[in-house]
XYZ file of N, CA and C in Angstrom:
534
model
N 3.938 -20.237 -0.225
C 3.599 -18.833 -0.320
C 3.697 -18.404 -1.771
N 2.618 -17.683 -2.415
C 2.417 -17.155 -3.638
C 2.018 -16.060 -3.426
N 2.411 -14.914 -5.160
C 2.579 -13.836 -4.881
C 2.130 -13.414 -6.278
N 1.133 -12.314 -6.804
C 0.895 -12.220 -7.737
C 1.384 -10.313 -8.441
N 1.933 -10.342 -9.029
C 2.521 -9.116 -9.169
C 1.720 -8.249 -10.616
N 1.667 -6.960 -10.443
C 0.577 -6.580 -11.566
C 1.336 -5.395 -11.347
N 1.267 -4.807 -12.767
C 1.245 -3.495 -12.937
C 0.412 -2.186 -13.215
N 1.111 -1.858 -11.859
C 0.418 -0.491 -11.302
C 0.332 0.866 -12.137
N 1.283 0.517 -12.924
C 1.163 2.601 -13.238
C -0.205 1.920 -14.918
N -0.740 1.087 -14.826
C -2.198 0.820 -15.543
C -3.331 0.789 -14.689
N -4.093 1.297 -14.431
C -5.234 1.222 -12.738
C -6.325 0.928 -13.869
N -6.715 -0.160 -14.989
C -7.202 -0.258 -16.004
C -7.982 -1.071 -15.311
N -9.190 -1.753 -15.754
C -10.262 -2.466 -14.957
C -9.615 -4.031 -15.891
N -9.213 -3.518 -17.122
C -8.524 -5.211 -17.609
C -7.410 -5.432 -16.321
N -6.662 -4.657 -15.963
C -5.494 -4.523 -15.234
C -5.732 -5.517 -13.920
N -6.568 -4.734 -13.422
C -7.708 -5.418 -11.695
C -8.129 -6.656 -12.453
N -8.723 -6.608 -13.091
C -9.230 -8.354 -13.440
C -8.146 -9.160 -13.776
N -7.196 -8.587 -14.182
C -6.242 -9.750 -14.577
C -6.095 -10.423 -12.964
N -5.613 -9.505 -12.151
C -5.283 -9.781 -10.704
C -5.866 -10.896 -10.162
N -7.475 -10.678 -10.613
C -8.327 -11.157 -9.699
C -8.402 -12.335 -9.761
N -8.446 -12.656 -11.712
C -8.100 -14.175 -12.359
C -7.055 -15.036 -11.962
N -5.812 -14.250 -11.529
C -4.880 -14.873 -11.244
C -4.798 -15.179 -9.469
N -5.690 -14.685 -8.706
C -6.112 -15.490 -7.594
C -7.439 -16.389 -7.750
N -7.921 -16.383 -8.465
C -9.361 -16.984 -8.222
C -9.667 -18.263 -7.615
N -8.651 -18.951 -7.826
C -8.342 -20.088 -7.468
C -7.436 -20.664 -6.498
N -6.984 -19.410 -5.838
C -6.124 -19.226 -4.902
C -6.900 -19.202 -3.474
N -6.407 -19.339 -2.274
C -6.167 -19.183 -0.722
C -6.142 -18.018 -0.138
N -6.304 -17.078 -0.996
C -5.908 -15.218 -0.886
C -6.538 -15.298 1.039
N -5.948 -14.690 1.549
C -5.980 -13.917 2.923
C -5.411 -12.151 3.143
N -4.655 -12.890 2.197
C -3.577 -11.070 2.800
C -3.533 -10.221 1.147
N -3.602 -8.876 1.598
C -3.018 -7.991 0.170
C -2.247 -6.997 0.735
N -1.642 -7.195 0.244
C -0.310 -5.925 0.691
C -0.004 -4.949 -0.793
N -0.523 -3.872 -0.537
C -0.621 -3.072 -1.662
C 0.773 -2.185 -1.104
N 2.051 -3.322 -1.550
C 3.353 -2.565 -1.976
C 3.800 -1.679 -2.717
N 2.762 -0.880 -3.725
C 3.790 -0.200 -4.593
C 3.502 2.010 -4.548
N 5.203 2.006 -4.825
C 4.920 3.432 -4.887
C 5.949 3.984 -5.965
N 5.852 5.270 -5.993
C 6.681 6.085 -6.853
C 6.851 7.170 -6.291
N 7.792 7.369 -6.316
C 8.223 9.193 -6.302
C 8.576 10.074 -7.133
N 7.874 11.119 -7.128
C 7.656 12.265 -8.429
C 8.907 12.381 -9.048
N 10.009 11.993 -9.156
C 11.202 12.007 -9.560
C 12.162 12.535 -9.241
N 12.662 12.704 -7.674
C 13.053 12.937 -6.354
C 13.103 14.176 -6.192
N 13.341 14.949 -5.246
C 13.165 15.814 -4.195
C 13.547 17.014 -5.368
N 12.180 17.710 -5.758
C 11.902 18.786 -6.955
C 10.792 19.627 -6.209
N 11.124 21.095 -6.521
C 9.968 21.904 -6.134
C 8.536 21.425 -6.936
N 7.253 22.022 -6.482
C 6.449 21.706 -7.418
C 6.277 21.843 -9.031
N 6.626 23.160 -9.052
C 6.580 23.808 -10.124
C 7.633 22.842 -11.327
N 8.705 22.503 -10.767
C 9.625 21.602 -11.689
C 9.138 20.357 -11.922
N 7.891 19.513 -11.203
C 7.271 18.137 -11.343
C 6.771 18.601 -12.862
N 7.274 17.369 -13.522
C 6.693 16.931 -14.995
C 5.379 16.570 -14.386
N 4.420 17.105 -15.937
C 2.581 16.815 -15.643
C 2.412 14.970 -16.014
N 3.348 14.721 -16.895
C 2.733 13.060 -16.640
C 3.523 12.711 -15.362
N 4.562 13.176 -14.707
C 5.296 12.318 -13.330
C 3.874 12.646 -12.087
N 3.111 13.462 -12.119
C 2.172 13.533 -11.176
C 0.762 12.763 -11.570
N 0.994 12.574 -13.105
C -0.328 11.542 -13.365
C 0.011 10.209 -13.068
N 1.316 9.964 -13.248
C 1.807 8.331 -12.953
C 1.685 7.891 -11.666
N 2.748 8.866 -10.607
C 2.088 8.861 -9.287
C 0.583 8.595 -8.543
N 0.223 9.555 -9.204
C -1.597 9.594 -8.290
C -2.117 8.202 -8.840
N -2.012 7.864 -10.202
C -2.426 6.398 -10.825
C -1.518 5.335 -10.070
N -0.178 5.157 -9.597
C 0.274 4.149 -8.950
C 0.216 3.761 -7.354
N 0.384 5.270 -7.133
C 0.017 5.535 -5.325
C -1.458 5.678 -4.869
N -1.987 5.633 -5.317
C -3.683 6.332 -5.175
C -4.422 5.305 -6.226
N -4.740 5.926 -7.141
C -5.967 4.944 -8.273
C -5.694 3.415 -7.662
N -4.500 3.055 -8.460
C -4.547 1.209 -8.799
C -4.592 0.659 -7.294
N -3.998 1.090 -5.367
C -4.122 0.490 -4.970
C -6.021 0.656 -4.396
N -6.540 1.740 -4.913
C -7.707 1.363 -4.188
C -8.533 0.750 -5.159
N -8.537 0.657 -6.482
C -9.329 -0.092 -7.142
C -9.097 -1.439 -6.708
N -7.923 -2.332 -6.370
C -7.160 -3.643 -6.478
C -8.324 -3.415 -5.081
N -7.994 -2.741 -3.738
C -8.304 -2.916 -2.406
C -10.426 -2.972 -2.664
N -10.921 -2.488 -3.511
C -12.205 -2.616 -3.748
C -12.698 -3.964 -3.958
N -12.016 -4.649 -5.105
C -12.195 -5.687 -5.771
C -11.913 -6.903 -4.574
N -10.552 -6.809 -3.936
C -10.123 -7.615 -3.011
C -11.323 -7.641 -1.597
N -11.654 -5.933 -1.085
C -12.498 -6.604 0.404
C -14.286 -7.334 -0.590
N -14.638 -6.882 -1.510
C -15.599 -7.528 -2.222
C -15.383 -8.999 -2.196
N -14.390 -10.062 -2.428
C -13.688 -10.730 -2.788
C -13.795 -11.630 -0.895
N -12.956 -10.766 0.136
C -13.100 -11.060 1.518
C -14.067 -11.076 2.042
N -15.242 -10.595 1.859
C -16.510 -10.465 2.746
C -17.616 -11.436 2.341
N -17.076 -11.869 0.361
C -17.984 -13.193 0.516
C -17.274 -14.280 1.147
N -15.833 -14.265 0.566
C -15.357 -15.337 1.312
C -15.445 -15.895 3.264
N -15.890 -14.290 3.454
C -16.193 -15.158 5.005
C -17.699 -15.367 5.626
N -18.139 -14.941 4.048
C -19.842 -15.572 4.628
C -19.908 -17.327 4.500
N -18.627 -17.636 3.699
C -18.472 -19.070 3.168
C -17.588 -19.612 4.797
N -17.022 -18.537 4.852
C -16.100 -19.105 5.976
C -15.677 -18.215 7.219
N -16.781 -18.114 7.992
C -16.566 -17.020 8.763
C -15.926 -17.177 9.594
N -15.479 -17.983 9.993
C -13.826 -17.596 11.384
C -12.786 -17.081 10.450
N -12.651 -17.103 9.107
C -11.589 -16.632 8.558
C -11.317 -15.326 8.631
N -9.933 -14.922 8.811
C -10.020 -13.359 9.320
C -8.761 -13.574 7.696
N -9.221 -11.938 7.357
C -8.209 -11.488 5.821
C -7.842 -10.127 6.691
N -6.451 -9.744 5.816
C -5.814 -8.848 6.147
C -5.294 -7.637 4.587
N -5.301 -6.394 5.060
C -5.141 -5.335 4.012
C -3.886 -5.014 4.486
N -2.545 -4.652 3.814
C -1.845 -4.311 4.271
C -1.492 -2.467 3.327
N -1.537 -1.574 4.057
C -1.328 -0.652 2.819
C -0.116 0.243 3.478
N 1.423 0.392 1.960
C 2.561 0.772 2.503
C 1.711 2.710 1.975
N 2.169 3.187 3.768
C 1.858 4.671 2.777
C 3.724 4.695 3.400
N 3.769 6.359 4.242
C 5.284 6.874 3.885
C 5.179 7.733 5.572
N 6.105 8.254 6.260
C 5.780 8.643 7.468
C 5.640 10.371 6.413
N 6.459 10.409 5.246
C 6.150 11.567 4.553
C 4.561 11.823 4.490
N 4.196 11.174 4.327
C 2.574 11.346 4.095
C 1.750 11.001 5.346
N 2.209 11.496 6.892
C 1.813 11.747 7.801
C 2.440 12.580 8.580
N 3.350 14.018 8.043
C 4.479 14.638 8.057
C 2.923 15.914 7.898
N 3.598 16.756 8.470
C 3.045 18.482 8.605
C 3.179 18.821 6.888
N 4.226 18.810 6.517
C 4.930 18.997 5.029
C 6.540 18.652 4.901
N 6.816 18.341 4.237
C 8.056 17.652 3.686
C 8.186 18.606 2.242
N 9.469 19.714 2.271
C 9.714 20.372 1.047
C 10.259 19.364 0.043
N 9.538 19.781 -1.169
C 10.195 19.286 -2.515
C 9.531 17.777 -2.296
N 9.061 17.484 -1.837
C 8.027 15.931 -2.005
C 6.588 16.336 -2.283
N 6.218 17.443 -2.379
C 4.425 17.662 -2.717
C 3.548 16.598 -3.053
N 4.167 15.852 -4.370
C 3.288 15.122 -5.387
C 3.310 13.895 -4.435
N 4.725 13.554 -3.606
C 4.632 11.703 -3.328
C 3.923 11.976 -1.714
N 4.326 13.126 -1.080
C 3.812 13.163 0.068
C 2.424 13.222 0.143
N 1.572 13.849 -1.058
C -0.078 14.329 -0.979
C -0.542 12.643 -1.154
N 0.131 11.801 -2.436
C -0.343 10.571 -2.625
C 0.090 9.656 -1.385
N 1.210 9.770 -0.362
C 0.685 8.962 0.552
C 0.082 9.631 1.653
N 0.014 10.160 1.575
C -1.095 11.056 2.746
C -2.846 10.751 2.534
N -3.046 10.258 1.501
C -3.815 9.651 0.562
C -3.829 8.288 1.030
N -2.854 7.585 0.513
C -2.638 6.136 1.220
C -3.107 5.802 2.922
N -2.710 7.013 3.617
C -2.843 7.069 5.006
C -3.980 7.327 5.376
N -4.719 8.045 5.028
C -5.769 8.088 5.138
C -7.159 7.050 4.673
N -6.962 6.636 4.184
C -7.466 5.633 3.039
C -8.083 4.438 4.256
N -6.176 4.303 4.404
C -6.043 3.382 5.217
C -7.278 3.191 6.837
N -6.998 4.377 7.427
C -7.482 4.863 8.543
C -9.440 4.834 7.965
N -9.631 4.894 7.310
C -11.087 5.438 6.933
C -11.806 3.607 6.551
N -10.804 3.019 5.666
C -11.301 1.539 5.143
C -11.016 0.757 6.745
N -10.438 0.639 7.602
C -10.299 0.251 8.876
C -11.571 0.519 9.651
N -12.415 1.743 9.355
C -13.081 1.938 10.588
C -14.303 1.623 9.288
N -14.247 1.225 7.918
C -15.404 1.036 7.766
C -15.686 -0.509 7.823
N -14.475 -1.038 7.664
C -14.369 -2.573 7.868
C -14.407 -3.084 9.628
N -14.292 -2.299 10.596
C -14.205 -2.542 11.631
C -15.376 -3.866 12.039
N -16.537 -3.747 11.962
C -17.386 -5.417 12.189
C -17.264 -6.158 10.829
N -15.902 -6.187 10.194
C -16.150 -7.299 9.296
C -14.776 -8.055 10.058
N -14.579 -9.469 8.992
C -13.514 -9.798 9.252
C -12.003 -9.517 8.884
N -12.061 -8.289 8.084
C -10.748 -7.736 7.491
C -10.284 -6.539 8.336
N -9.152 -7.108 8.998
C -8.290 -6.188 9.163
C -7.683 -5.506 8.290
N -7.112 -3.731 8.778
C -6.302 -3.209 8.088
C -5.082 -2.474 8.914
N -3.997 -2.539 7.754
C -3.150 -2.331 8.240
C -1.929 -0.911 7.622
N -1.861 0.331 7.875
C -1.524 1.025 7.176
C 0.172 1.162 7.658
N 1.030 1.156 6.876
C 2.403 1.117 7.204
C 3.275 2.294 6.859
N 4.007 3.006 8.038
C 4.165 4.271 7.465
C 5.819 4.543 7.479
N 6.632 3.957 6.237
C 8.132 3.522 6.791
C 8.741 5.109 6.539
N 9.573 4.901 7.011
C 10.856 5.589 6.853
C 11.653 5.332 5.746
N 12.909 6.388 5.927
C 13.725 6.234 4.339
C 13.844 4.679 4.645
N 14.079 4.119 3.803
C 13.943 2.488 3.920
C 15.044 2.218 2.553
N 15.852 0.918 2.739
C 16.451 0.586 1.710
C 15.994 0.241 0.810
N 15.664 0.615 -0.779
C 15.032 -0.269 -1.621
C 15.193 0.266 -3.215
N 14.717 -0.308 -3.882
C 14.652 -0.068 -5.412
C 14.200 1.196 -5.767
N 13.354 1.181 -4.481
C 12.921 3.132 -5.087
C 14.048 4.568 -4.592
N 14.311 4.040 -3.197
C 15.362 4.952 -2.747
C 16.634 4.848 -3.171
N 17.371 3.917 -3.655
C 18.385 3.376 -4.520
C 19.719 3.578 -3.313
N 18.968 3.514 -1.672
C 20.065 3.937 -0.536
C 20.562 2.214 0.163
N 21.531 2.694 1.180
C 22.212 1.359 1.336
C 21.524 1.315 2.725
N 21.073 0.478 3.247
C 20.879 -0.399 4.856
C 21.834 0.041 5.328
N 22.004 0.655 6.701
C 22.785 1.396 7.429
C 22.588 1.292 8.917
N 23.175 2.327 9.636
C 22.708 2.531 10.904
C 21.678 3.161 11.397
N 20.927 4.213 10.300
C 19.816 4.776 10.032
C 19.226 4.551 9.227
N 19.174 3.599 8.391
C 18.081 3.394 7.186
C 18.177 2.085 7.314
N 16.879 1.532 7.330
C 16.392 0.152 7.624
C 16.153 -0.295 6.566
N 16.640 -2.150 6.104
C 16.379 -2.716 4.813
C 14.798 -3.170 5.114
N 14.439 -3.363 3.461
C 12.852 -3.564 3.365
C 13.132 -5.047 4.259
N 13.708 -5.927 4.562
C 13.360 -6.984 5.309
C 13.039 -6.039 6.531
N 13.772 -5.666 7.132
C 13.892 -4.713 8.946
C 12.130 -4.299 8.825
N 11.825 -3.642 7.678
C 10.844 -3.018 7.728
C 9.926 -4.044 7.426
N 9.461 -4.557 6.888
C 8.763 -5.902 6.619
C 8.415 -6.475 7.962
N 9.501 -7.181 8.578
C 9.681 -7.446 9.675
C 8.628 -6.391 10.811
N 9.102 -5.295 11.302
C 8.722 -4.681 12.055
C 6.951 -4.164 11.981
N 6.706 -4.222 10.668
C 5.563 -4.042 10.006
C 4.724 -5.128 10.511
N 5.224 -6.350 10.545
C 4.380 -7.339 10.447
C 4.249 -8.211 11.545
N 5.378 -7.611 12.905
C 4.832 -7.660 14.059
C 3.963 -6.812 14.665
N 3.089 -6.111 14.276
C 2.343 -4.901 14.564
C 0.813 -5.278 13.838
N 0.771 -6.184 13.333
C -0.790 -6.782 12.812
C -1.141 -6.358 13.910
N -2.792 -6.206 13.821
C -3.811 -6.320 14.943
C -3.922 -4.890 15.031
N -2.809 -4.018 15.210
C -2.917 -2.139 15.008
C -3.328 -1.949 13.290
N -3.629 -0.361 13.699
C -3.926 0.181 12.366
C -2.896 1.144 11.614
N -2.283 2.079 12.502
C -1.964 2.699 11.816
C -0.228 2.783 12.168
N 0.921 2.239 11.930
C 2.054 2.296 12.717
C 3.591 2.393 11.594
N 4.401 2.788 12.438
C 5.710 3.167 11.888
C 6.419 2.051 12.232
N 6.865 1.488 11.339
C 7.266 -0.330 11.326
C 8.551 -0.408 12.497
N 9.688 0.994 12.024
C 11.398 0.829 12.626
C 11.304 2.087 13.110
N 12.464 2.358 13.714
C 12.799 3.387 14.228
C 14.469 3.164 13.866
N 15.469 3.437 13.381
C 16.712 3.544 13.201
C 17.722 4.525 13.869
């Protein structure tokens, strides 16, 4: 298993090509467009710094749909070469960004609400191809971004990983429940 890691808060077209170079030669099936940010935690709007909402929309929004362009381009020749092959999209949005509103999250909730949708719309346009999609909508979750501990209510990114990835074949789902 290989894993190619790029940075997101650049949604630069050198950025995507680097990506692409560094599979080209690869087995690619799956993309799991892991990455997010949050506006710099739980702030009214008015207090969001103007570059913390440009970094956001460029890390949550821009870079994964440019990467997800390049990639089903990428899947749809590959299964004219090989058509029983089925590829998979995996995209993390937030249950925030399928939430009515969530105060003091504006900027991260609109960008995954964004993600969620995305998700839901590239699913039904990919529906007669061979790429599945898969939109993932976690909860507070343990991790580098939430800086919280695995608990009795907050599920580690394995739990969620896990739960996520028994749920292939659906589109749109909430990985845990805690």
């Amino acid at each position: 298993f290989e894993y190619v890691v790029s940075d997101a808060t650049d949604p630069s077209d050198e950025t995507i090509e680097a990506v692409m170079k560094a599979t080209a030669n690869k087995d690619v099936r799956v993309l799991v467009n892991n990455v997010g940010i949050h506006q710099g935690g739980p702030k009214p709007f008015d207090q969001v710094k103007y570059a913390k909402i440009t970094e956001s929309v460029n890390v949550n929004c821009l870079y994964p749909t440019l990467l997800t362009s390049r990639m089903v381009d990428y899947f749809l020749k590959r299964s004219q070469a090989e058509p029983r092959t089925r590829f998979l999209i995996i995209n993390l949005s937030s249950v925030v960004g399928c939430s009515q509103a969530v105060p003091r999250m504006s900027v991260y909730g609109a960008t995954k609400a964004f993600n969620h949708i995305f998700s839901l719309c590239l699913s039904a346009d990919l529906l007669q191809t061979s790429i599945d999609v898969l939109c993932v909508n976690p909860g507070l979750t343990a991790s580098n971004m939430t800086s919280v501990k695995a608990s009795m209510f907050v599920s580690s990114a394995e739990e969620c990983a896990e739960g996520a990835l028994n749920k292939v074949g659906l589109v749109d789902v909430i990985p845990h429940w805690k």
